[in-house]
Coordinates of C-alpha atoms in Angstrom, one line a residue:
M1 CA -40.4 -15.3 38.3
G2 CA -40.8 -16.0 34.7
K3 CA -37.9 -14.1 33.7
M4 CA -35.8 -15.6 36.4
N5 CA -36.6 -19.2 35.1
S6 CA -35.5 -17.9 31.8
L7 CA -32.3 -16.6 32.9
N8 CA -31.7 -19.9 35.2
G9 CA -32.5 -21.8 32.0
Q10 CA -29.9 -20.0 29.9
S11 CA -27.1 -20.4 32.5
S12 CA -28.1 -24.1 32.9
K13 CA -27.7 -24.5 28.9
L14 CA -24.2 -22.6 28.8
E15 CA -23.0 -24.6 31.8
T16 CA -23.9 -27.9 30.1
S17 CA -22.4 -26.6 26.9
R18 CA -19.1 -26.0 28.8
L19 CA -19.0 -29.4 30.5
L20 CA -19.7 -31.0 27.1
C21 CA -16.9 -29.2 25.5
K22 CA -14.3 -30.6 28.0
S23 CA -14.8 -34.0 26.5
N24 CA -13.1 -32.6 23.3
K25 CA -9.7 -31.2 24.6
E26 CA -7.4 -33.9 23.4
W27 CA -9.5 -35.2 20.2
M28 CA -6.2 -35.1 17.9
A29 CA -4.3 -37.4 20.1
Q30 CA -7.3 -39.8 19.8
L31 CA -7.3 -39.8 16.1
P32 CA -6.8 -43.1 14.0
E33 CA -3.6 -43.8 12.6
K34 CA -4.7 -43.4 9.0
L35 CA -5.2 -39.8 9.8
Q36 CA -1.9 -39.0 11.4
D37 CA 0.1 -38.9 8.0
I38 CA -2.6 -36.4 6.2
P39 CA -1.5 -32.9 6.3
L40 CA -3.6 -30.6 8.5
Y41 CA -4.8 -28.7 5.6
N42 CA -6.5 -31.6 4.2
M43 CA -8.3 -32.4 7.4
A44 CA -11.4 -30.9 9.0
L45 CA -10.5 -28.6 11.6
P46 CA -12.9 -26.6 13.9
G47 CA -12.3 -22.8 14.2
S48 CA -13.4 -19.8 16.2
H49 CA -14.4 -16.7 14.6
D50 CA -13.0 -13.5 16.6
A51 CA -11.8 -16.0 19.1
M52 CA -11.1 -13.0 21.8
S53 CA -14.3 -11.1 21.6
Y54 CA -15.6 -12.7 25.1
C55 CA -13.8 -10.2 26.9
L56 CA -14.2 -6.9 25.1
D57 CA -13.8 -3.7 27.2
I58 CA -16.8 -1.6 26.8
S59 CA -14.9 1.6 27.8
S60 CA -12.0 1.0 25.6
P61 CA -11.5 3.2 22.3
I62 CA -13.4 2.2 18.8
D63 CA -11.2 0.3 16.5
R64 CA -9.7 2.9 13.8
S65 CA -10.9 0.7 11.0
E66 CA -14.8 1.4 12.0
S67 CA -16.9 3.8 9.8
Q68 CA -16.6 7.7 10.6
L69 CA -20.3 7.6 10.8
L70 CA -20.1 5.2 14.0
Q71 CA -17.0 6.9 15.4
S72 CA -18.8 10.3 15.1
L73 CA -22.0 9.1 16.8
D74 CA -19.9 7.6 19.6
K75 CA -18.5 11.0 20.5
C76 CA -21.9 12.1 20.7
V77 CA -23.8 9.4 22.5
P78 CA -21.4 7.0 23.9
C79 CA -24.2 5.8 26.0
I80 CA -26.0 4.5 23.4
T81 CA -23.3 3.3 21.0
R82 CA -21.2 1.6 23.3
P83 CA -23.8 -1.1 24.3
L84 CA -24.8 -1.5 20.6
I85 CA -21.3 -2.1 19.5
Y86 CA -20.7 -4.5 22.4
K87 CA -23.5 -6.8 21.8
W88 CA -23.1 -6.9 18.0
S89 CA -19.2 -7.3 18.3
T90 CA -19.3 -10.2 20.8
T91 CA -19.0 -13.3 18.9
Q92 CA -17.9 -15.8 21.6
E93 CA -18.9 -16.4 25.2
L94 CA -16.0 -19.1 26.1
S95 CA -12.8 -18.1 27.2
I96 CA -9.5 -19.2 25.1
K97 CA -8.8 -22.2 27.3
E98 CA -12.6 -23.2 27.2
Q99 CA -12.4 -22.9 23.5
L100 CA -9.4 -24.9 23.0
N101 CA -10.9 -27.5 25.8
A102 CA -13.9 -27.7 23.3
G103 CA -11.6 -28.8 20.5
I104 CA -11.2 -25.4 18.4
R105 CA -7.8 -25.6 16.7
Y106 CA -8.0 -22.6 14.6
L107 CA -8.1 -19.3 16.4
D108 CA -9.0 -16.0 14.6
L109 CA -6.9 -13.3 16.6
R110 CA -7.4 -9.8 15.4
I111 CA -4.7 -7.8 16.8
S112 CA -4.1 -4.1 17.2
H113 CA -2.7 -1.1 19.3
K114 CA -5.1 1.2 21.0
P115 CA -5.3 4.8 19.7
N116 CA -3.4 7.3 21.9
D117 CA -1.8 4.4 24.2
T118 CA 1.5 5.4 24.8
S119 CA 2.5 2.0 26.1
D120 CA 3.8 -0.7 23.6
K121 CA 1.0 -3.2 24.6
L122 CA -1.0 -4.9 22.0
Y123 CA -4.7 -6.1 22.5
F124 CA -7.2 -8.0 20.5
V125 CA -10.1 -6.0 18.7
H126 CA -13.3 -6.4 17.2
G127 CA -15.1 -3.1 17.1
I128 CA -13.4 -2.2 20.4
F129 CA -10.4 -3.7 22.2
T130 CA -10.4 -6.6 24.9
E131 CA -9.6 -6.2 28.4
V132 CA -6.5 -8.7 28.1
T133 CA -3.4 -8.2 26.2
V134 CA -2.1 -10.3 23.6
Q135 CA 1.0 -11.2 25.9
D136 CA -1.2 -12.7 28.6
I137 CA -3.5 -14.8 26.2
L138 CA -0.5 -16.0 24.3
K139 CA 1.2 -17.2 27.6
E140 CA -2.2 -18.8 28.4
I141 CA -2.4 -20.6 25.1
A142 CA 1.3 -21.8 25.7
V143 CA 0.4 -23.2 29.3
W144 CA -2.4 -25.0 27.8
L145 CA -0.2 -26.7 24.9
Q146 CA 2.2 -27.8 27.5
H147 CA -0.5 -29.9 29.1
H148 CA -1.7 -31.3 25.7
K149 CA 1.3 -32.4 23.9
K150 CA -0.3 -34.1 21.0
E151 CA -2.8 -31.0 20.3
V152 CA -1.9 -28.6 17.4
I153 CA -3.4 -25.1 16.9
I154 CA -3.5 -22.5 14.3
L155 CA -2.9 -19.2 15.6
A156 CA -4.2 -16.7 12.6
C157 CA -2.8 -13.2 13.2
R158 CA -5.3 -11.1 11.2
C159 CA -6.6 -7.5 10.5
L160 CA -3.1 -6.2 11.5
E161 CA -3.6 -3.0 9.4
E162 CA -3.1 -0.6 12.3
L163 CA 0.5 -2.0 13.2
N164 CA 3.4 -0.1 12.4
P165 CA 6.5 -1.9 11.3
E166 CA 8.1 -1.9 15.1
Q167 CA 4.8 -3.1 16.4
H168 CA 4.8 -5.9 13.9
L169 CA 8.5 -6.7 14.9
N170 CA 7.3 -6.6 18.6
L171 CA 4.4 -8.9 17.8
V172 CA 6.4 -11.3 15.9
N173 CA 9.3 -11.5 18.5
L174 CA 6.6 -12.1 21.3
L175 CA 5.1 -15.0 19.2
I176 CA 8.5 -16.8 18.7
T177 CA 9.7 -15.8 22.3
T178 CA 6.4 -17.4 23.9
F179 CA 6.1 -20.6 21.6
G180 CA 9.8 -21.0 20.7
N181 CA 10.4 -24.7 19.5
M182 CA 6.7 -25.4 19.5
I183 CA 6.4 -23.3 16.3
C184 CA 6.1 -25.5 13.2
P185 CA 8.3 -23.9 10.3
K186 CA 6.5 -23.2 7.2
Q187 CA 8.5 -25.6 5.3
E188 CA 7.3 -28.5 6.9
Y189 CA 4.7 -31.1 5.8
P190 CA 2.4 -30.7 8.7
T191 CA 1.1 -34.2 9.3
L192 CA 0.5 -35.1 12.9
N193 CA 3.1 -37.7 13.1
T194 CA 5.6 -35.1 11.7
L195 CA 4.3 -32.4 14.1
W196 CA 4.6 -35.0 17.1
R197 CA 7.9 -36.1 16.1
H198 CA 9.5 -32.6 16.3
G199 CA 7.4 -31.4 19.2
Y200 CA 5.5 -28.6 17.1
Q201 CA 2.1 -27.6 18.4
V202 CA 1.7 -24.0 16.9
I203 CA 1.2 -23.0 13.3
I204 CA 1.3 -19.3 12.9
S205 CA -0.6 -17.7 10.0
Y206 CA 0.5 -14.1 9.7
E207 CA -1.2 -11.6 7.8
N208 CA 1.2 -9.3 6.5
D209 CA 4.4 -9.4 4.1
I210 CA 6.7 -9.6 7.1
E211 CA 5.9 -13.4 7.3
K212 CA 8.3 -13.8 4.2
Q213 CA 11.2 -12.8 6.5
Y214 CA 10.7 -15.4 8.9
K215 CA 10.4 -19.4 8.7
Q216 CA 8.2 -19.5 11.9
L217 CA 5.5 -17.5 10.0
W218 CA 3.1 -19.1 7.4
P219 CA 1.0 -17.0 4.8
A220 CA -2.1 -15.7 5.6
A221 CA -4.8 -18.5 5.6
P222 CA -7.4 -17.3 3.1
Y223 CA -10.8 -16.7 5.1
W224 CA -13.9 -17.1 3.0
W225 CA -16.1 -14.2 4.6
G226 CA -19.6 -13.9 3.1
N227 CA -20.1 -10.3 4.4
T228 CA -23.9 -10.7 4.8
V229 CA -26.3 -11.1 7.5
D230 CA -28.5 -13.4 5.2
P231 CA -27.6 -17.0 6.1
Q232 CA -28.6 -18.2 2.6
E233 CA -26.7 -15.6 0.8
L234 CA -23.8 -16.9 3.0
L235 CA -24.1 -20.5 2.2
N236 CA -24.3 -19.4 -1.6
Y237 CA -21.3 -17.6 -1.4
L238 CA -19.4 -20.5 0.4
E239 CA -20.7 -22.7 -2.4
K240 CA -19.5 -20.5 -5.2
Q241 CA -15.9 -20.5 -3.4
K242 CA -16.0 -24.2 -3.5
Q243 CA -16.7 -24.2 -7.2
K244 CA -13.6 -22.1 -7.8
G245 CA -11.7 -24.6 -5.9
R246 CA -9.8 -24.8 -2.6
P247 CA -6.4 -23.2 -1.9
E248 CA -3.4 -25.6 -1.7
Q249 CA -2.8 -25.0 2.0
F250 CA -4.7 -24.1 5.1
F251 CA -8.1 -21.8 4.4
V252 CA -11.2 -21.0 6.2
A253 CA -14.8 -21.2 5.5
G254 CA -16.4 -18.8 7.6
I255 CA -20.1 -19.5 8.8
N256 CA -20.5 -16.1 10.4
L257 CA -23.2 -13.7 10.0
T258 CA -22.0 -10.2 9.3
E259 CA -24.2 -7.0 10.1
D260 CA -23.8 -3.3 8.8
L261 CA -24.7 -0.1 10.8
S262 CA -27.9 0.0 9.1
F263 CA -29.2 -3.5 10.0
I264 CA -28.3 -2.9 13.6
M265 CA -30.3 0.3 13.7
C266 CA -33.2 -1.3 12.3
H267 CA -32.8 -4.4 15.0
L268 CA -31.8 -2.3 18.2
C269 CA -33.1 -5.0 20.5
E270 CA -31.4 -7.8 19.1
S271 CA -28.0 -8.9 19.2
L272 CA -25.4 -10.8 17.2
K273 CA -25.8 -13.8 19.4
E274 CA -29.8 -14.2 18.8
I275 CA -29.4 -13.9 15.0
T276 CA -26.5 -16.5 15.0
L277 CA -28.4 -19.1 17.4
S278 CA -31.7 -18.5 15.1
N279 CA -30.0 -19.4 11.9
Q280 CA -28.2 -22.6 13.2
H281 CA -30.5 -24.7 11.1
Y282 CA -28.9 -23.5 8.0
F283 CA -25.4 -23.7 8.9
I284 CA -25.3 -27.0 11.0
P285 CA -26.6 -29.2 8.1
W286 CA -24.2 -27.5 5.6
V287 CA -21.3 -28.3 7.7
K288 CA -22.2 -32.3 8.1
N289 CA -22.3 -32.1 4.5
Q290 CA -18.8 -31.1 3.7
T291 CA -15.9 -33.2 2.9
P292 CA -12.2 -32.6 3.9
G293 CA -9.3 -33.4 1.5
D294 CA -7.4 -32.2 -1.3
G295 CA -10.3 -32.3 -3.9
K296 CA -11.4 -29.2 -5.6
K297 CA -14.6 -28.6 -3.5
C298 CA -13.3 -30.0 0.0
I299 CA -13.2 -28.0 3.2
N300 CA -10.5 -27.7 5.6
I301 CA -11.2 -25.1 8.5
V302 CA -14.7 -24.1 9.6
A303 CA -14.9 -21.0 11.8
A304 CA -18.2 -20.4 13.6
D305 CA -19.4 -17.8 16.2
F306 CA -20.6 -18.8 19.4
I307 CA -18.9 -22.4 19.4
D308 CA -20.5 -23.3 22.5
S309 CA -24.0 -23.3 21.2
G310 CA -24.0 -27.2 21.2
S311 CA -24.5 -27.9 17.6
F312 CA -21.4 -26.8 16.4

């Protein structure tokens, strides 16, 4: 009975978070006039780290970028490795539509092609691949934008190393075909008033040199990644990055913890969600103390895991 009450409590908290999230779906449209002529890269924008990891397919192949040790173990004992990969690779629980309704305006999208897949379908990936295709999710985002005309999102196409030139072309064509005139060209000065005037709602950050060939693709937004499971080390890293000075345009401060295989093996009964939520008391005060703007130590996008936790 105690366990059932605990599960009911967790379900209730998640439902409450989802209800609260819906109130943020048009926050850009409600900003005061004095903020509407500031470029988005000088504003504070909430982001979702590994936005598509809420629908990972536990039976899919392992990402080729994972360590050889992990891939070897997976061939021998998938009944052990797959549940571990799944719970340590899942960084979000809300669907993409729910994240947008929650106010998220930067989506970290890791895109790849499944090994040995003879089709040309692309999927999202974080350790393992998603159940849904890139094409289906981009269509879903486009539909959401059509119903929220004054909201602008940044799609960060990242970790594209496994794509060959043909797959890059297919992905770029898919992006341009899906969003069309909603895409903001990189030569624009991206204030809300400018974007609204032209009907632009999508800024595409593309992590590959192919972006230089397309006016619709912006250079990859730098992502400050601490690569540590220690929350204080992560914050120290972010502060050091601030001391160096912010990039001129879009950039991301990632308040996401990163574990390695040795850490996971020592914490088999835990999950990424547990360690993330247990360390929120480090991150939320840090976020509240940040200032957006064009100053050297200012912050632009802050990307987090489990954005439905309530505090973010």
